[in-house]
CSV table of C-alpha atoms in Angstrom, one decimal:
chain,number,residue,atom,x,y,z
A,12,MET,CA,36.2,-16.6,-4.3
A,13,GLU,CA,34.7,-14.0,-6.6
A,14,LYS,CA,32.7,-15.3,-9.6
A,15,ILE,CA,34.3,-14.8,-13.0
A,16,ASN,CA,31.6,-13.3,-15.3
A,17,SER,CA,33.5,-12.6,-18.5
A,18,ILE,CA,36.8,-13.1,-20.3
A,19,PHE,CA,37.7,-9.5,-19.3
A,20,ASP,CA,37.7,-10.6,-15.6
A,21,VAL,CA,40.5,-13.0,-16.6
A,22,LEU,CA,42.5,-10.8,-18.9
A,23,GLY,CA,42.1,-7.7,-16.9
A,24,PRO,CA,40.9,-4.2,-17.9
A,25,VAL,CA,42.2,-1.8,-20.5
A,26,MET,CA,44.6,0.4,-18.7
A,27,ILE,CA,47.7,2.5,-18.6
A,28,GLY,CA,50.5,0.8,-16.6
A,29,PRO,CA,52.0,-2.7,-16.0
A,30,SER,CA,49.6,-4.2,-13.4
A,31,SER,CA,45.9,-4.5,-13.1
A,32,SER,CA,46.1,-4.6,-9.3
A,33,HIS,CA,48.6,-1.8,-8.9
A,34,THR,CA,47.3,0.4,-11.7
A,35,ALA,CA,43.6,-0.3,-12.7
A,36,GLY,CA,42.6,-1.3,-9.2
A,37,ALA,CA,44.4,1.7,-7.7
A,38,ALA,CA,42.7,4.1,-10.0
A,39,ARG,CA,39.3,2.7,-9.2
A,40,LEU,CA,40.0,2.9,-5.5
A,41,GLY,CA,40.9,6.5,-5.9
A,42,LYS,CA,37.8,7.3,-7.9
A,43,ILE,CA,35.5,5.7,-5.4
A,44,ALA,CA,37.3,7.6,-2.6
A,45,ARG,CA,36.7,10.8,-4.7
A,46,TYR,CA,33.0,10.3,-4.7
A,47,ILE,CA,32.8,9.4,-1.0
A,48,ALA,CA,34.6,12.7,-0.4
A,49,ASN,CA,32.0,14.4,-2.6
A,50,LYS,CA,34.7,15.5,-5.1
A,51,ASP,CA,35.8,18.2,-2.7
A,52,ILE,CA,39.5,17.5,-2.3
A,53,LYS,CA,42.1,19.9,-1.0
A,54,SER,CA,44.7,17.4,0.0
A,55,VAL,CA,45.2,13.6,0.2
A,56,LYS,CA,47.4,11.4,2.3
A,57,PHE,CA,47.8,7.9,0.9
A,58,TYR,CA,48.7,5.3,3.6
A,59,LEU,CA,50.2,2.5,1.6
A,60,HIS,CA,50.2,-1.1,3.0
A,61,GLY,CA,52.0,-4.2,2.0
A,62,SER,CA,52.8,-4.6,-1.7
A,63,PHE,CA,51.4,-1.2,-2.4
A,64,SER,CA,54.0,0.3,-0.1
A,65,GLU,CA,56.9,-1.6,-1.6
A,66,THR,CA,56.3,-1.1,-5.4
A,67,TYR,CA,54.0,2.0,-5.6
A,68,LYS,CA,56.6,4.0,-7.7
A,69,GLY,CA,57.8,1.2,-10.0
A,70,HIS,CA,54.2,0.0,-10.8
A,71,GLY,CA,52.8,3.4,-11.1
A,72,THR,CA,50.4,2.9,-8.2
A,73,ASN,CA,51.1,6.5,-7.0
A,74,ARG,CA,50.0,7.9,-10.3
A,75,ALA,CA,47.0,5.6,-10.6
A,76,LEU,CA,45.7,6.5,-7.1
A,77,VAL,CA,46.0,10.2,-7.8
A,78,ALA,CA,44.4,9.7,-11.2
A,79,GLY,CA,41.4,8.2,-9.5
A,80,ILE,CA,41.2,11.1,-7.1
A,81,LEU,CA,41.1,13.3,-10.1
A,82,GLY,CA,38.3,11.3,-11.6
A,83,MET,CA,40.2,9.5,-14.3
A,84,GLU,CA,39.5,6.0,-15.6
A,85,PRO,CA,42.4,3.4,-15.7
A,86,HIS,CA,42.7,3.7,-19.5
A,87,ASP,CA,43.0,7.6,-19.5
A,88,GLU,CA,46.1,8.7,-21.3
A,89,ASN,CA,46.6,11.5,-18.8
A,90,LEU,CA,47.0,9.0,-15.9
A,91,ARG,CA,50.8,9.0,-16.3
A,92,TYR,CA,50.7,12.8,-15.7
A,93,SER,CA,48.3,12.7,-12.7
A,94,LEU,CA,50.9,13.9,-10.2
A,95,VAL,CA,51.6,17.0,-12.2
A,96,ILE,CA,47.9,17.6,-12.9
A,97,ALA,CA,47.1,17.4,-9.2
A,98,LYS,CA,49.9,19.8,-8.4
A,99,ASN,CA,48.6,22.3,-11.0
A,100,LYS,CA,45.1,22.0,-9.4
A,101,GLY,CA,46.6,22.9,-6.0
A,102,ILE,CA,45.9,19.4,-4.5
A,103,ASP,CA,48.5,18.4,-2.0
A,104,ILE,CA,49.6,14.8,-2.2
A,105,ASP,CA,51.6,12.7,0.3
A,106,PHE,CA,52.4,9.0,0.2
A,107,ILE,CA,53.2,7.3,3.5
A,108,LYS,CA,54.2,3.7,4.0
A,109,LYS,CA,52.2,2.2,6.8
A,110,ASP,CA,51.4,-1.3,8.3
A,111,LEU,CA,47.6,-1.3,8.3
A,112,GLY,CA,47.4,-4.7,10.0
A,113,ALA,CA,46.2,-8.2,8.8
A,114,ILE,CA,44.5,-7.1,5.6
A,115,HIS,CA,45.0,-7.6,1.9
A,116,PRO,CA,48.6,-6.6,0.7
A,117,ASN,CA,47.3,-4.2,-1.9
A,118,THR,CA,45.6,-1.9,0.5
A,119,VAL,CA,45.5,1.9,0.8
A,120,LYS,CA,43.9,4.2,3.4
A,121,PHE,CA,42.9,7.6,2.1
A,122,GLU,CA,42.9,10.6,4.4
A,123,ILE,CA,41.1,13.3,2.3
A,124,THR,CA,40.9,16.9,3.5
A,125,SER,CA,38.2,19.1,1.9
A,126,SER,CA,38.2,22.8,1.2
A,127,ASN,CA,36.4,23.4,4.6
A,128,GLU,CA,38.9,21.2,6.4
A,129,ASN,CA,36.6,18.2,6.9
A,130,ILE,CA,38.5,14.9,6.8
A,131,THR,CA,37.2,11.7,5.1
A,132,TYR,CA,38.9,8.4,5.7
A,133,VAL,CA,38.5,5.6,3.2
A,134,THR,CA,40.2,2.2,3.2
A,135,GLY,CA,40.2,-0.1,0.3
A,136,SER,CA,42.0,-3.0,-1.4
A,137,SER,CA,42.8,-3.9,-5.0
A,138,ILE,CA,42.0,-7.6,-5.0
A,139,GLY,CA,43.1,-8.6,-8.5
A,140,GLY,CA,42.2,-8.2,-12.2
A,141,GLY,CA,41.3,-4.5,-11.5
A,142,ALA,CA,38.6,-5.5,-9.0
A,143,VAL,CA,38.4,-3.5,-5.8
A,144,ILE,CA,36.7,-3.5,-2.4
A,145,ILE,CA,36.2,-0.6,0.0
A,146,THR,CA,36.3,-2.0,3.5
A,147,ASN,CA,36.0,1.1,5.8
A,148,VAL,CA,34.7,4.6,5.6
A,149,ASN,CA,35.1,7.0,8.5
A,150,GLY,CA,35.4,4.1,11.0
A,151,PHE,CA,32.5,2.0,9.7
A,152,ASP,CA,33.4,-1.4,8.3
A,153,MET,CA,31.7,-2.2,5.0
A,154,GLN,CA,32.1,-3.9,1.7
A,155,ILE,CA,31.6,-1.8,-1.5
A,156,THR,CA,32.8,-3.2,-4.8
A,157,GLY,CA,32.0,-0.2,-7.0
A,158,LYS,CA,30.2,-2.4,-9.4
A,159,TYR,CA,26.7,-1.1,-8.6
A,160,TYR,CA,24.9,2.2,-8.1
A,161,THR,CA,25.5,2.7,-4.4
A,162,ILE,CA,24.4,4.9,-1.5
A,163,ILE,CA,25.9,5.2,1.9
A,164,ALA,CA,23.6,6.8,4.5
A,165,LYS,CA,24.6,7.9,8.0
A,166,TYR,CA,21.6,8.2,10.3
A,167,LYS,CA,20.4,7.9,13.9
A,168,ASP,CA,19.2,4.4,14.7
A,169,LYS,CA,15.5,4.5,14.9
A,170,LYS,CA,12.5,2.2,14.2
A,171,GLY,CA,11.2,2.5,10.6
A,172,VAL,CA,14.2,4.1,8.9
A,173,ILE,CA,15.1,1.0,6.9
A,174,SER,CA,11.5,0.4,5.7
A,175,ASN,CA,11.1,4.1,4.8
A,176,VAL,CA,14.3,4.0,2.7
A,177,THR,CA,13.4,0.7,1.0
A,178,ALA,CA,9.9,2.0,0.3
A,179,ILE,CA,11.4,4.9,-1.6
A,180,PHE,CA,13.3,2.5,-3.8
A,181,SER,CA,10.3,0.3,-4.3
A,182,ASN,CA,8.0,3.1,-5.2
A,183,ASN,CA,10.5,4.3,-7.9
A,184,ASN,CA,10.9,0.8,-9.3
A,185,ILE,CA,14.6,0.5,-8.2
A,186,ASN,CA,15.9,-3.0,-7.5
A,187,ILE,CA,18.1,-3.4,-4.5
A,188,ALA,CA,21.0,-5.8,-5.2
A,189,THR,CA,22.5,-5.8,-1.7
A,190,MET,CA,21.9,-4.0,1.5
A,191,LYS,CA,23.9,-3.8,4.7
A,192,VAL,CA,23.1,-2.0,7.9
A,193,LYS,CA,25.3,-1.4,10.9
A,194,ARG,CA,25.1,0.6,14.1
A,195,LYS,CA,27.5,1.5,16.9
A,196,SER,CA,24.8,0.9,19.5
A,197,ARG,CA,21.0,1.0,19.9
A,198,GLY,CA,19.6,4.5,19.3
A,199,ASN,CA,23.0,6.0,18.2
A,200,GLU,CA,24.9,6.4,15.0
A,201,ALA,CA,24.2,3.9,12.2
A,202,SER,CA,25.0,3.4,8.6
A,203,MET,CA,23.1,1.9,5.7
A,204,ILE,CA,24.7,0.7,2.4
A,205,ILE,CA,22.5,-0.1,-0.5
A,206,GLU,CA,23.8,-1.3,-3.9
A,207,SER,CA,21.3,-1.1,-6.7
A,208,ASP,CA,21.0,-2.5,-10.2
A,209,ASP,CA,19.3,0.7,-11.3
A,210,TYR,CA,20.3,4.4,-11.6
A,211,ILE,CA,19.5,6.4,-8.4
A,212,SER,CA,18.3,9.8,-9.6
A,213,PRO,CA,18.9,13.1,-7.7
A,214,ASP,CA,15.2,13.3,-7.0
A,215,ILE,CA,15.3,9.9,-5.2
A,216,LEU,CA,18.4,10.9,-3.3
A,217,GLU,CA,16.6,14.1,-2.2
A,218,LYS,CA,13.6,12.1,-0.9
A,219,ILE,CA,15.9,10.0,1.2
A,220,LYS,CA,17.8,13.1,2.5
A,221,GLN,CA,14.4,14.5,3.6
A,222,LEU,CA,13.8,11.7,6.0
A,223,GLU,CA,14.2,13.2,9.5
A,224,VAL,CA,16.9,10.9,10.9
A,225,ILE,CA,19.2,11.0,7.8
A,226,GLU,CA,22.4,12.9,8.7
A,227,LYS,CA,24.4,12.4,5.6
A,228,ILE,CA,24.2,10.5,2.4
A,229,ILE,CA,26.8,9.7,-0.3
A,230,LYS,CA,26.1,8.4,-3.8
A,231,ILE,CA,28.6,6.3,-5.7
A,232,GLU,CA,28.1,5.4,-9.3
A,233,PRO,CA,29.7,2.3,-10.9
A,234,VAL,CA,33.4,3.1,-11.3
A,235,SER,CA,33.5,1.9,-14.9
A,236,ASN,CA,30.6,4.3,-15.8
A,237,VAL,CA,31.3,7.4,-13.8
A,238,ASN,CA,32.4,10.6,-15.6
A,239,ASN,CA,34.3,13.5,-14.1
């Protein structure tokens, strides 16, 4: 059970819409997905599971998800117009009801197509009170809450990679809150997720990118603090 840190965790966030799970949480999921896709969004298919699929229009989940994709916060007055704004920006939107298996009922899988036709898949759940968790990115299982400064690095599994990355953090006085590493098999594709208490500057990100085995790196800022 997730720890309650403040009265706002009980009352829920300031938002537009009737439900913290279906509105605030949905907007935050969309915003995290936006950053994982590097803000380059040509079209999005939203695969809606469970409760999301049954009530997404009545609770405004559709508008909230799109608002997040556009970079809006849950309390943004323009959230209610997000579908129109996305259309005016030329972003194609499609909502599809789909059984995603034995997972949280408030779950959505994003299929985001970029301007160069690259596709990013992000699966996440709204778990109550506006809190969210990202559980899968492009086939890699993970747990990202959006509460911390976060990087997701894709790299070739090789000795010394983890120590090199953590050394960069240490040398720049950045405290690591959590770290998760996963690989498909020895010597092949692997992923590293680091959640930090401290801001990760572009310079630090560039130092990590320059490591020979790093293939791709994504930076996500706390969803409550990120601007467009």
